[in-house]
Amino acid sequence: MKARIQRFTVVFEGAEEGGYLARVPSLPGCVSQGETLDEAERMIADAIRAYCASLKKHHQPVPRDVREVIETIEVAVPA
């Protein structure tokens, strides 16, 4: 099977119960999790491959990556 490299933006968030949640904004519903950031990265990579394989199987195009910027800002809030 031929493969090509495609980049996807992945958002990692710390989970309340520990570990990390991962989601891919350009692939709706493509989410995974892991106990560590490394594990979450491996798991979401597997989820992306499976998602894209399903799209191909159903003759659907793989969406282009969505540019998403995540930044931390400081804001004064009432104490």
PDB file of N, CA, C and O in Angstrom, residues 72-76:
ATOM      1  N   THR A  72      -0.974  30.837  25.495  1.00  0.00           N
ATOM      2  CA  THR A  72      -1.310  31.160  26.874  1.00  0.00           C
ATOM      3  C   THR A  72      -1.255  32.673  27.046  1.00  0.00           C
ATOM      4  O   THR A  72      -0.288  33.298  26.624  1.00  0.00           O
ATOM      5  N   ILE A  73      -2.290  33.224  27.647  1.00  0.00           N
ATOM      6  CA  ILE A  73      -2.288  34.675  27.935  1.00  0.00           C
ATOM      7  C   ILE A  73      -2.597  34.866  29.410  1.00  0.00           C
ATOM      8  O   ILE A  73      -3.247  34.033  30.043  1.00  0.00           O
ATOM      9  N   GLU A  74      -2.114  35.990  29.944  1.00  0.00           N
ATOM     10  CA  GLU A  74      -2.402  36.333  31.347  1.00  0.00           C
ATOM     11  C   GLU A  74      -3.465  37.410  31.375  1.00  0.00           C
ATOM     12  O   GLU A  74      -3.384  38.392  30.641  1.00  0.00           O
ATOM     13  N   VAL A  75      -4.461  37.223  32.239  1.00  0.00           N
ATOM     14  CA  VAL A  75      -5.569  38.155  32.367  1.00  0.00           C
ATOM     15  C   VAL A  75      -5.846  38.363  33.852  1.00  0.00           C
ATOM     16  O   VAL A  75      -5.919  37.387  34.611  1.00  0.00           O
ATOM     17  N   ALA A  76      -6.025  39.603  34.264  1.00  0.00           N
ATOM     18  CA  ALA A  76      -6.390  39.882  35.654  1.00  0.00           C
ATOM     19  C   ALA A  76      -7.864  39.520  35.849  1.00  0.00           C
ATOM     20  O   ALA A  76      -8.724  39.941  35.081  1.00  0.00           O
TER      21      ALA A  76
END
